[in-house]
Short mmCIF file of C-alpha atoms in Angstrom, two decimals:
data_model
loop_
_atom_site.label_atom_id
_atom_site.label_comp_id
_atom_site.label_asym_id
_atom_site.label_seq_id
_atom_site.Cartn_x
_atom_site.Cartn_y
_atom_site.Cartn_z
CA MET F 12 47.11 -43.32 23.69
CA LYS F 13 43.58 -42.66 25.02
CA LEU F 14 41.87 -43.22 28.29
CA GLY F 15 38.35 -42.73 29.29
CA ILE F 16 37.68 -40.34 32.30
CA TYR F 17 34.89 -40.02 34.62
CA PRO F 18 35.63 -36.61 36.65
CA GLY F 19 32.71 -36.65 38.57
CA CYS F 20 30.90 -33.59 40.10
CA SER F 21 33.59 -32.65 42.55
CA LEU F 22 36.24 -32.12 40.02
CA THR F 23 34.14 -29.68 38.12
CA GLY F 24 33.56 -27.61 41.06
CA SER F 25 35.26 -27.85 44.62
CA ALA F 26 38.03 -29.86 43.39
CA ARG F 27 38.72 -28.00 40.06
CA GLU F 28 42.35 -27.84 40.36
CA TYR F 29 42.48 -31.60 40.90
CA PHE F 30 41.13 -31.94 37.39
CA GLU F 31 43.21 -29.37 36.01
CA SER F 32 46.45 -30.80 37.35
CA VAL F 33 45.26 -34.79 36.28
CA GLU F 34 44.65 -33.01 32.85
CA ALA F 35 47.98 -31.20 32.71
CA LEU F 36 49.93 -34.08 33.57
CA ALA F 37 48.04 -36.40 31.03
CA LYS F 38 49.22 -33.72 28.34
CA PHE F 39 52.39 -33.76 29.61
CA PHE F 40 53.01 -37.45 29.23
CA GLY F 41 50.95 -37.62 25.99
CA ILE F 42 47.90 -39.14 27.14
CA GLU F 43 44.60 -38.26 25.71
CA LEU F 44 41.74 -38.32 28.18
CA GLN F 45 38.32 -38.55 26.85
CA GLN F 46 35.23 -37.89 29.14
CA ILE F 47 32.32 -40.27 29.24
CA SER F 48 29.35 -38.61 27.37
CA ASP F 49 26.55 -37.13 29.31
CA TRP F 50 27.86 -38.59 32.52
CA ASN F 51 25.83 -38.25 35.79
CA CYS F 52 26.75 -38.00 39.61
CA CYS F 53 27.66 -41.57 41.00
CA GLY F 54 25.31 -40.98 43.88
CA ALA F 55 28.09 -41.01 46.67
CA THR F 56 27.28 -41.41 50.34
CA ALA F 57 24.12 -40.37 49.97
CA ALA F 58 22.61 -42.86 47.63
CA HIS F 59 24.33 -46.03 49.49
CA ASN F 60 23.02 -44.69 52.70
CA LEU F 61 19.51 -44.38 51.62
CA ASN F 62 18.71 -47.05 48.50
CA LYS F 63 21.17 -49.97 47.69
CA LYS F 64 19.53 -50.07 43.81
CA LEU F 65 19.81 -46.47 43.32
CA SER F 66 23.44 -46.52 44.44
CA LEU F 67 24.08 -49.35 41.91
CA ALA F 68 22.09 -47.96 39.22
CA LEU F 69 23.59 -44.36 39.17
CA PRO F 70 27.14 -45.72 38.79
CA ALA F 71 26.12 -48.36 36.22
CA ARG F 72 24.38 -45.67 34.07
CA ILE F 73 27.93 -43.92 33.90
CA LEU F 74 29.97 -47.38 33.30
CA ALA F 75 27.20 -48.54 30.68
CA ALA F 76 28.00 -45.24 28.81
CA ALA F 77 31.70 -45.77 28.87
CA GLU F 78 31.04 -49.13 27.31
CA ARG F 79 28.87 -47.59 24.66
CA ASP F 80 31.81 -44.65 24.29
CA ASN F 81 34.33 -47.69 23.70
CA LEU F 82 36.38 -46.45 26.72
CA HIS F 83 37.63 -49.81 28.20
CA GLU F 84 39.96 -48.29 30.43
CA LEU F 85 38.62 -45.69 32.71
CA VAL F 86 40.41 -43.27 35.13
CA VAL F 87 38.43 -42.11 38.13
CA PRO F 88 40.47 -39.32 39.79
CA CYS F 89 37.67 -39.09 42.79
CA ALA F 90 38.51 -41.72 45.35
CA ALA F 91 34.64 -41.54 46.53
CA CYS F 92 33.44 -42.11 42.84
CA TYR F 93 36.32 -44.40 42.06
CA SER F 94 35.03 -46.60 45.33
CA ARG F 95 31.24 -46.52 44.13
CA LEU F 96 32.12 -47.25 40.49
CA SER F 97 34.29 -50.08 41.58
CA VAL F 98 31.88 -51.53 43.84
CA THR F 99 28.99 -51.51 41.43
CA GLN F 100 31.13 -53.08 38.58
CA HIS F 101 32.13 -55.74 41.23
CA GLU F 102 28.84 -56.44 42.30
CA LEU F 103 27.12 -56.50 38.89
CA ARG F 104 29.92 -58.69 37.45
CA HIS F 105 28.99 -61.22 39.99
CA ASN F 106 25.49 -61.09 40.43
CA ILE F 107 23.64 -61.71 37.00
CA SER F 108 20.20 -61.43 38.34
CA LEU F 109 20.78 -58.10 39.91
CA ARG F 110 22.86 -57.07 36.70
CA ASN F 111 19.41 -57.69 34.71
CA GLU F 112 17.20 -55.58 37.13
CA ILE F 113 19.72 -52.76 37.24
CA GLN F 114 19.93 -52.78 33.23
CA GLU F 115 16.07 -52.32 33.42
CA ILE F 116 16.18 -49.53 35.80
CA ILE F 117 18.85 -47.78 33.89
CA GLU F 118 17.13 -48.79 30.45
CA ALA F 119 20.75 -49.52 29.25
CA LYS F 120 22.86 -52.61 28.34
CA TYR F 121 25.71 -52.85 31.03
CA ASN F 122 28.29 -55.76 30.56
CA ALA F 123 30.14 -54.99 33.69
CA SER F 124 33.40 -55.10 31.42
CA GLY F 125 36.53 -52.82 31.28
CA THR F 126 38.95 -51.66 33.85
CA ILE F 127 38.57 -48.95 36.53
CA LEU F 128 41.73 -47.04 37.49
CA ASN F 129 42.19 -44.95 40.27
CA VAL F 130 44.82 -42.08 39.91
CA ILE F 131 47.73 -43.70 41.42
CA GLN F 132 47.08 -46.55 39.04
CA MET F 133 46.94 -44.46 36.13
CA ILE F 134 50.45 -42.70 37.25
CA ASN F 135 52.00 -46.30 37.61
CA LEU F 136 50.80 -47.45 34.36
CA TYR F 137 51.21 -44.49 31.93
CA PHE F 138 53.39 -41.88 33.52
CA LEU F 139 56.02 -43.60 35.63
CA GLU F 140 58.12 -45.18 33.11
CA ASN F 141 59.09 -41.68 31.72
CA LEU F 142 58.70 -39.67 35.07
CA GLU F 143 62.24 -39.71 36.50
CA LYS F 144 63.97 -38.41 33.48
CA LYS F 145 61.66 -35.77 33.39
CA ILE F 146 62.27 -34.34 36.79
CA VAL F 147 63.48 -30.81 36.44
CA LYS F 148 62.64 -29.42 40.10
CA PRO F 149 62.78 -32.20 42.64
CA LEU F 150 60.52 -31.99 45.76
CA LYS F 151 63.00 -31.80 48.81
CA ASN F 152 60.32 -32.00 51.53
CA LYS F 153 59.57 -34.41 53.87
CA VAL F 154 55.70 -35.25 53.20
CA ALA F 155 52.82 -37.32 54.49
CA CYS F 156 51.02 -39.54 51.89
CA TYR F 157 47.39 -39.52 53.03
CA TYR F 158 45.49 -42.19 51.33
CA GLY F 159 42.15 -41.88 53.26
CA CYS F 160 39.68 -44.80 53.33
CA LEU F 161 38.37 -45.20 49.89
CA LEU F 162 41.29 -45.52 48.01
CA VAL F 163 42.40 -49.05 49.47
CA ARG F 164 39.11 -50.39 50.80
CA PRO F 165 36.99 -52.60 50.53
CA GLU F 166 40.26 -54.65 49.61
CA LYS F 167 38.21 -57.56 48.36
CA VAL F 168 36.72 -55.34 45.48
CA LEU F 169 39.74 -53.10 44.92
CA HIS F 170 42.81 -55.30 45.13
CA PHE F 171 44.95 -52.30 45.03
CA ASP F 172 47.38 -51.80 47.84
CA ARG F 173 47.79 -52.78 51.33
CA VAL F 174 44.80 -51.73 53.42
CA GLU F 175 46.36 -49.94 56.04
CA ASN F 176 49.92 -49.52 55.18
CA PRO F 177 50.13 -48.84 51.46
CA GLN F 178 53.11 -48.00 49.69
CA SER F 179 52.36 -46.71 46.19
CA MET F 180 52.13 -43.04 46.73
CA GLU F 181 55.21 -43.13 48.81
CA LYS F 182 57.18 -44.85 45.86
CA ILE F 183 56.14 -41.87 43.59
CA LEU F 184 57.22 -39.25 46.16
CA THR F 185 60.39 -40.64 46.60
CA LEU F 186 61.17 -40.90 42.89
CA LEU F 187 60.19 -37.04 42.87
CA GLY F 188 62.80 -36.32 45.34
CA ALA F 189 60.85 -36.01 48.61
CA THR F 190 60.92 -37.74 51.86
CA PRO F 191 57.93 -39.77 52.73
CA ILE F 192 57.54 -39.93 56.77
CA ASN F 193 56.24 -42.93 58.64
CA TRP F 194 52.95 -42.23 60.03
CA ALA F 195 49.99 -43.70 61.68
CA MET F 196 47.04 -42.00 59.98
CA LYS F 197 47.50 -42.70 56.35
CA THR F 198 44.36 -44.70 56.14
CA GLU F 199 42.33 -43.23 58.87
CA CYS F 200 39.21 -41.27 57.82
CA CYS F 201 39.12 -37.59 57.80
CA GLY F 202 34.97 -37.89 58.02
CA ALA F 203 34.00 -36.12 54.65
CA GLY F 204 30.69 -37.84 54.48
CA LEU F 205 29.73 -35.81 57.57
CA SER F 206 31.72 -32.49 56.25
CA VAL F 207 28.17 -30.34 56.25
CA SER F 208 25.85 -31.99 58.61
CA LYS F 209 28.44 -33.01 61.53
CA THR F 210 31.26 -30.43 60.79
CA ASP F 211 32.60 -30.66 64.62
CA VAL F 212 33.05 -34.46 64.24
CA VAL F 213 35.13 -34.09 61.01
CA ALA F 214 36.86 -31.26 62.42
CA LYS F 215 38.07 -33.80 65.41
CA LEU F 216 38.91 -36.44 62.77
CA SER F 217 40.83 -34.26 60.50
CA ALA F 218 42.79 -32.57 63.57
CA LYS F 219 44.19 -36.11 64.47
CA ILE F 220 45.41 -36.59 60.89
CA LEU F 221 47.05 -33.33 60.71
CA GLU F 222 48.31 -33.55 64.30
CA ASP F 223 50.26 -36.95 63.69
CA ALA F 224 51.74 -35.61 60.36
CA VAL F 225 53.22 -32.41 61.61
CA SER F 226 54.51 -33.97 64.73
CA ARG F 227 56.45 -36.35 62.47
CA GLY F 228 57.96 -33.40 60.67
CA ALA F 229 55.91 -33.22 57.59
CA GLU F 230 56.04 -30.22 55.38
CA ALA F 231 53.13 -31.07 53.12
CA ILE F 232 50.23 -33.45 53.01
CA ILE F 233 49.83 -35.43 49.62
CA VAL F 234 46.36 -36.57 48.92
CA ALA F 235 44.61 -38.43 45.89
CA CYS F 236 41.02 -37.74 47.05
CA PRO F 237 38.92 -34.31 46.53
CA MET F 238 36.90 -35.15 49.66
CA CYS F 239 40.15 -35.50 51.66
CA HIS F 240 41.43 -32.30 50.43
CA ALA F 241 38.11 -30.34 50.63
CA ASN F 242 38.44 -31.37 54.54
CA LEU F 243 41.96 -30.89 55.08
CA ASP F 244 42.14 -27.72 53.25
CA MET F 245 38.90 -25.87 53.28
CA ARG F 246 37.89 -27.02 56.66
CA ARG F 247 41.07 -25.68 58.25
CA PRO F 248 39.75 -22.87 60.62
CA GLU F 249 37.43 -25.71 62.19
CA ILE F 250 40.35 -28.06 62.42
CA GLU F 251 42.68 -25.58 64.02
CA LYS F 252 39.91 -24.92 66.68
CA ALA F 253 39.92 -28.63 67.38
CA MET F 254 43.59 -28.76 67.66
CA GLY F 255 43.63 -25.69 69.75
CA LYS F 256 46.46 -24.12 67.58
CA SER F 257 47.66 -22.78 64.31
CA CYS F 258 48.27 -25.11 61.70
CA LYS F 259 49.53 -24.27 58.25
CA ILE F 260 50.71 -27.24 56.34
CA PRO F 261 49.61 -27.41 52.83
CA VAL F 262 47.67 -29.95 51.35
CA LEU F 263 48.60 -30.89 47.72
CA TYR F 264 47.12 -33.08 45.36
CA LEU F 265 49.42 -36.24 43.95
CA THR F 266 49.25 -34.89 40.31
CA GLN F 267 50.09 -31.39 41.61
CA ALA F 268 53.31 -32.65 43.21
CA ILE F 269 54.15 -34.26 40.35
CA GLY F 270 53.32 -31.45 38.20
CA LEU F 271 55.56 -29.01 40.14
CA ALA F 272 58.47 -31.77 40.02
CA VAL F 273 58.45 -31.84 36.23
CA GLY F 274 58.26 -28.10 35.92
CA ILE F 275 54.56 -27.36 35.15
CA ASP F 276 53.67 -23.83 36.27
CA GLU F 277 51.53 -23.56 39.41
CA LYS F 278 48.63 -21.60 37.94
CA THR F 279 48.02 -24.61 35.36
CA LEU F 280 48.21 -27.09 38.21
CA GLY F 281 45.60 -24.98 40.22
CA LEU F 282 47.64 -24.08 43.07
CA HIS F 283 46.09 -20.48 43.57
CA ARG F 284 42.57 -22.46 44.28
CA HIS F 285 43.78 -23.78 47.66
CA PHE F 286 42.84 -22.17 50.97
CA ILE F 287 46.18 -23.14 52.59
CA PRO F 288 48.92 -21.35 50.50
CA VAL F 289 51.26 -23.70 48.99
CA ASP F 290 54.58 -22.32 50.70
CA LEU F 291 56.76 -25.40 50.63
CA PRO F 292 60.10 -25.02 52.94
CA LYS F 293 63.45 -24.51 50.40
CA ASN F 294 65.41 -27.36 51.68
CA MET Z 18 26.20 -78.47 68.25
CA SER Z 19 23.53 -78.64 65.87
CA SER Z 20 23.23 -75.67 63.31
CA SER Z 21 19.96 -74.76 65.05
CA ALA Z 22 21.78 -73.81 68.18
CA HIS Z 23 23.59 -71.14 66.08
CA HIS Z 24 20.06 -69.92 64.82
CA ILE Z 25 21.37 -69.44 61.26
CA GLU Z 26 18.31 -69.03 59.62
CA ILE Z 27 16.26 -66.51 57.64
CA ASP Z 28 13.45 -65.16 59.74
CA ASP Z 29 11.65 -62.10 60.51
CA SER Z 30 14.40 -60.61 62.62
CA LEU Z 31 17.21 -58.20 61.39
CA ALA Z 32 19.74 -61.01 61.42
CA GLY Z 33 17.44 -63.11 59.24
CA LYS Z 34 16.77 -60.17 56.73
CA ILE Z 35 20.75 -59.57 56.55
CA LEU Z 36 21.13 -63.08 55.87
CA ALA Z 37 18.44 -63.32 53.16
CA ASN Z 38 19.46 -59.90 51.48
CA CYS Z 39 23.07 -59.41 51.99
CA GLY Z 40 24.22 -63.06 52.28
CA ILE Z 41 26.05 -62.43 55.36
CA SER Z 42 25.52 -64.51 58.67
CA VAL Z 43 25.89 -62.36 61.79
CA GLU Z 44 26.52 -65.72 63.75
CA ARG Z 45 30.25 -65.41 62.63
CA CYS Z 46 31.14 -62.83 64.89
CA TYR Z 47 32.82 -63.86 67.93
CA GLN Z 48 32.96 -60.55 69.71
CA CYS Z 49 36.80 -59.66 69.36
CA GLY Z 50 35.87 -56.32 69.22
CA LYS Z 51 38.53 -55.28 66.83
CA CYS Z 52 35.87 -53.48 64.78
CA SER Z 53 34.92 -51.22 67.69
CA ALA Z 54 38.74 -50.74 68.42
CA GLY Z 55 39.44 -49.33 65.07
CA CYS Z 56 36.09 -47.55 64.32
CA PRO Z 57 37.10 -43.65 64.28
CA LEU Z 58 33.53 -42.83 65.87
CA ALA Z 59 32.67 -45.88 68.24
CA GLU Z 60 34.26 -44.08 71.22
CA THR Z 61 33.00 -40.44 71.24
CA GLU Z 62 29.82 -40.52 68.96
CA MET Z 63 28.23 -43.85 68.58
CA ASP Z 64 25.40 -45.16 71.19
CA PHE Z 65 26.24 -48.61 70.32
CA PRO Z 66 29.62 -49.81 69.09
CA PRO Z 67 29.89 -52.02 65.84
CA SER Z 68 30.89 -54.99 67.79
CA VAL Z 69 27.79 -54.37 70.32
CA VAL Z 70 25.45 -54.01 67.20
CA LEU Z 71 26.56 -57.38 65.90
CA ARG Z 72 25.92 -58.79 69.49
CA MET Z 73 22.43 -57.23 69.47
CA LEU Z 74 21.57 -58.44 65.84
CA GLN Z 75 22.62 -62.05 67.10
CA THR Z 76 19.98 -62.18 70.01
CA ARG Z 77 17.44 -61.94 67.45
CA ILE Z 78 15.08 -60.05 69.93
CA PRO Z 79 12.67 -57.47 68.34
CA GLN Z 80 13.44 -55.24 71.08
CA MET Z 81 16.90 -55.11 70.39
CA ASP Z 82 16.37 -54.78 66.39
CA ASP Z 83 14.24 -51.82 67.14
CA LYS Z 84 16.99 -50.28 69.30
CA ILE Z 85 19.39 -50.81 66.40
CA LEU Z 86 17.04 -49.12 63.90
CA ARG Z 87 16.61 -46.13 66.13
CA SER Z 88 20.35 -46.02 66.98
CA LYS Z 89 22.53 -42.99 66.30
CA SER Z 90 25.39 -45.51 65.41
CA ILE Z 91 23.90 -46.53 61.90
CA TRP Z 92 23.81 -42.85 60.81
CA ILE Z 93 27.04 -41.58 62.14
CA CYS Z 94 28.93 -44.48 60.54
CA LEU Z 95 31.26 -43.02 57.77
CA THR Z 96 31.73 -46.27 55.79
CA CYS Z 97 35.32 -45.71 56.17
CA GLU Z 98 35.38 -49.67 56.06
CA MET Z 99 38.38 -50.03 58.60
CA CYS Z 100 35.88 -52.39 60.80
CA ILE Z 101 36.00 -54.93 57.66
CA ALA Z 102 39.56 -54.42 57.04
CA ARG Z 103 40.40 -55.73 60.50
CA CYS Z 104 37.45 -58.67 61.02
CA PRO Z 105 39.14 -61.81 61.50
CA MET Z 106 35.79 -63.44 60.55
CA GLU Z 107 35.33 -60.87 57.51
CA VAL Z 108 31.99 -59.95 58.68
CA ASP Z 109 30.87 -57.51 56.14
CA ILE Z 110 29.86 -54.81 58.61
CA PRO Z 111 29.52 -51.71 56.22
CA VAL Z 112 27.29 -53.81 53.96
CA ILE Z 113 25.10 -54.52 57.21
CA MET Z 114 25.27 -50.79 58.16
CA ASP Z 115 23.77 -49.72 54.67
CA PHE Z 116 21.30 -52.26 55.35
CA LEU Z 117 20.35 -51.21 58.63
CA ARG Z 118 20.12 -47.44 57.26
CA GLN Z 119 17.68 -48.42 54.71
CA GLU Z 120 15.39 -50.36 56.93
CA SER Z 121 15.57 -47.26 59.49
CA PHE Z 122 14.79 -44.72 56.72
CA GLN Z 123 11.80 -46.90 55.06
CA ASN Z 124 10.53 -47.88 58.59
CA GLU Z 125 10.73 -44.10 59.59
CA LYS Z 126 12.59 -45.01 62.66
CA THR Z 127 15.59 -42.68 62.25
CA ASN Z 128 17.12 -41.28 65.44
CA PRO Z 129 15.92 -37.64 65.83
CA GLU Z 130 19.60 -36.54 66.81
CA MET Z 131 20.57 -37.83 63.36
CA LYS Z 132 18.17 -35.49 61.43
CA ASN Z 133 20.78 -33.33 59.87
CA VAL Z 134 22.66 -36.16 58.65
CA ILE Z 135 19.48 -37.51 56.94
CA ALA Z 136 18.61 -34.25 55.62
CA PHE Z 137 22.23 -33.61 53.93
CA HIS Z 138 21.74 -37.04 52.12
CA LYS Z 139 17.90 -36.29 51.11
CA SER Z 140 19.17 -32.76 49.98
CA PHE Z 141 21.84 -34.25 47.76
CA LEU Z 142 20.04 -36.78 46.17
CA GLU Z 143 17.43 -34.33 45.31
CA ILE Z 144 19.66 -32.13 43.37
CA VAL Z 145 21.24 -35.19 41.59
CA LYS Z 146 17.70 -36.18 40.57
CA SER Z 147 16.52 -32.44 39.58
CA THR Z 148 19.89 -31.80 37.50
CA GLY Z 149 21.76 -35.15 36.99
CA ARG Z 150 24.81 -33.94 38.86
CA LEU Z 151 25.70 -32.66 42.18
CA HIS Z 152 25.63 -28.77 42.18
CA GLU Z 153 26.98 -27.47 45.73
CA VAL Z 154 25.07 -24.19 45.90
CA GLY Z 155 21.83 -25.98 45.25
CA LEU Z 156 22.82 -28.45 48.06
CA ILE Z 157 23.69 -26.10 50.72
CA LYS Z 158 20.32 -24.00 49.89
CA ASN Z 159 18.22 -27.31 50.05
CA TYR Z 160 19.94 -28.54 53.15
CA LYS Z 161 19.53 -25.06 54.73
CA LEU Z 162 15.89 -25.13 54.18
CA LYS Z 163 15.60 -28.51 55.82
CA THR Z 164 17.52 -27.93 58.96
CA PHE Z 165 17.20 -24.01 59.35
CA ASN Z 166 21.04 -23.88 59.82
CA LEU Z 167 20.91 -20.81 57.87
CA LEU Z 168 24.38 -19.41 58.90
CA GLN Z 169 26.12 -22.39 58.50
CA ASP Z 170 29.10 -21.97 56.13
CA VAL Z 171 28.30 -18.45 55.16
CA MET Z 172 31.97 -17.84 55.13
CA LEU Z 173 32.81 -20.69 53.15
CA ALA Z 174 30.62 -19.89 50.10
CA PRO Z 175 32.34 -16.50 49.32
CA LYS Z 176 36.06 -17.71 49.42
CA MET Z 177 35.32 -21.03 47.59
CA PHE Z 178 33.51 -18.76 44.95
CA SER Z 179 36.60 -16.42 44.66
CA LYS Z 180 38.75 -19.52 44.14
CA GLY Z 181 36.79 -20.57 41.33
CA LYS Z 182 35.38 -23.50 43.04
CA LEU Z 183 31.59 -22.79 43.04
CA HIS Z 184 29.24 -22.56 39.83
CA LEU Z 185 26.25 -20.39 40.72
CA LEU Z 186 24.02 -22.22 38.11
CA PRO Z 187 23.99 -26.08 37.87
CA GLU Z 188 25.04 -28.13 34.82
CA LYS Z 189 22.33 -30.30 33.72
CA ILE Z 190 22.89 -33.45 31.87
CA LYS Z 191 21.05 -34.07 28.48
CA ASP Z 192 19.09 -37.07 29.46
CA LEU Z 193 17.49 -36.07 32.32
CA SER Z 194 14.43 -37.96 32.14
CA VAL Z 195 15.89 -41.33 32.36
CA LEU Z 196 17.62 -40.22 35.63
CA GLN Z 197 14.37 -39.33 37.01
CA ARG Z 198 12.62 -42.58 35.80
CA ILE Z 199 15.76 -44.28 37.72
CA PHE Z 200 14.79 -42.33 40.86
CA LYS Z 201 11.13 -43.54 40.34
CA LYS Z 202 11.84 -46.94 40.25
CA THR Z 203 14.32 -46.91 42.99
CA LEU Z 204 14.34 -44.30 45.88
CA ASP Z 205 10.80 -43.06 45.14
CA LYS Z 206 9.25 -46.41 44.75
CA LYS Z 207 6.38 -46.65 46.86
#
């Protein structure tokens, strides 16, 4: 079984461990991941804030390359890239004249075909069936499943899970032996788009998220977005300052949590790359 | 009531342009305020919360339009999409916000207090234009040169490097020329 994958820029840099854990899981479950040839950046927040056509053209060039590579099912682990690629596909699928214009801009044919999957959808479709019997080290911890904004919204484009109280990560974590908490912040924004330019704002938003998770007894936060991870893990000194206290709760990618439960070693999953050490209490 | 009483028309106001360019009628908003209540930044960072921006658009008064384009709100908006998730009338505020930012940027009306936010976006896109992908070291260098925040995040970079999270040199894509033409036909179009 082969799937296309668009890693995006974060997964080759600041979120390397996310890519490492996605690749480790795919290998474990016998899925081959093929990168889109000569992929470019999706343009992220910067492009859609400054120029609409650029914000469609950059993802369209990526998706057109995937079509040329015959990658009809495409996994996009980064929630921000997943959002930009999905919005582009949706808009150019329904607006033919805009699609024609964008095809001229990118100098390539783009049919707006194919399926885009986020990491949870990939897990549900291709790993879940065999997951339970492969678990060797159940995660016996209370966890806060944190989705952030871009995995679930906008609903009319993504049609993925409930916009404010999604459950798909909770189902997976329960299967792994963990106890997901009920909490209020699971789809609140961590502020990632302003991480560099308004660090104080981001620290305040992220502080509210960690505060709620910790106060309800969570021992780890589970994420599926490299922006959320970068903020909650690497920006911890600023967040602790905003909270006015120390906060050492680790932040794991969903793929790392699954990897641990099925017995993949910590190094392969890139746990050593986190700023906040992943010391889960032994329950 | 006749439809003209609702002013649903395409004209030179921002509301008219939003209808023409985004297909969204700002008149659908009935000021329930759920967008402002759910917005993570409305209370602390915005000069006009989203529902107020909508009300200002509805007036179609040029001075109101000018205030919106010069506001902090449009640039501090994170596009977290909570507003559209909760809007009972499905007014697509995130799409409106993108349109307002572009109008503000093209007409050089950006709020001076938001210069770092815009400098970050510009630095980001300059790196993408020059290499095809984002390169974090280049992005931060570009951003610092634009904002003179030379000391920002100096503690972060060495730690990221030691964790294997930073490439010192950018990865370039093979077909850079097409990417540069994409920029020429969009962001850099005069």
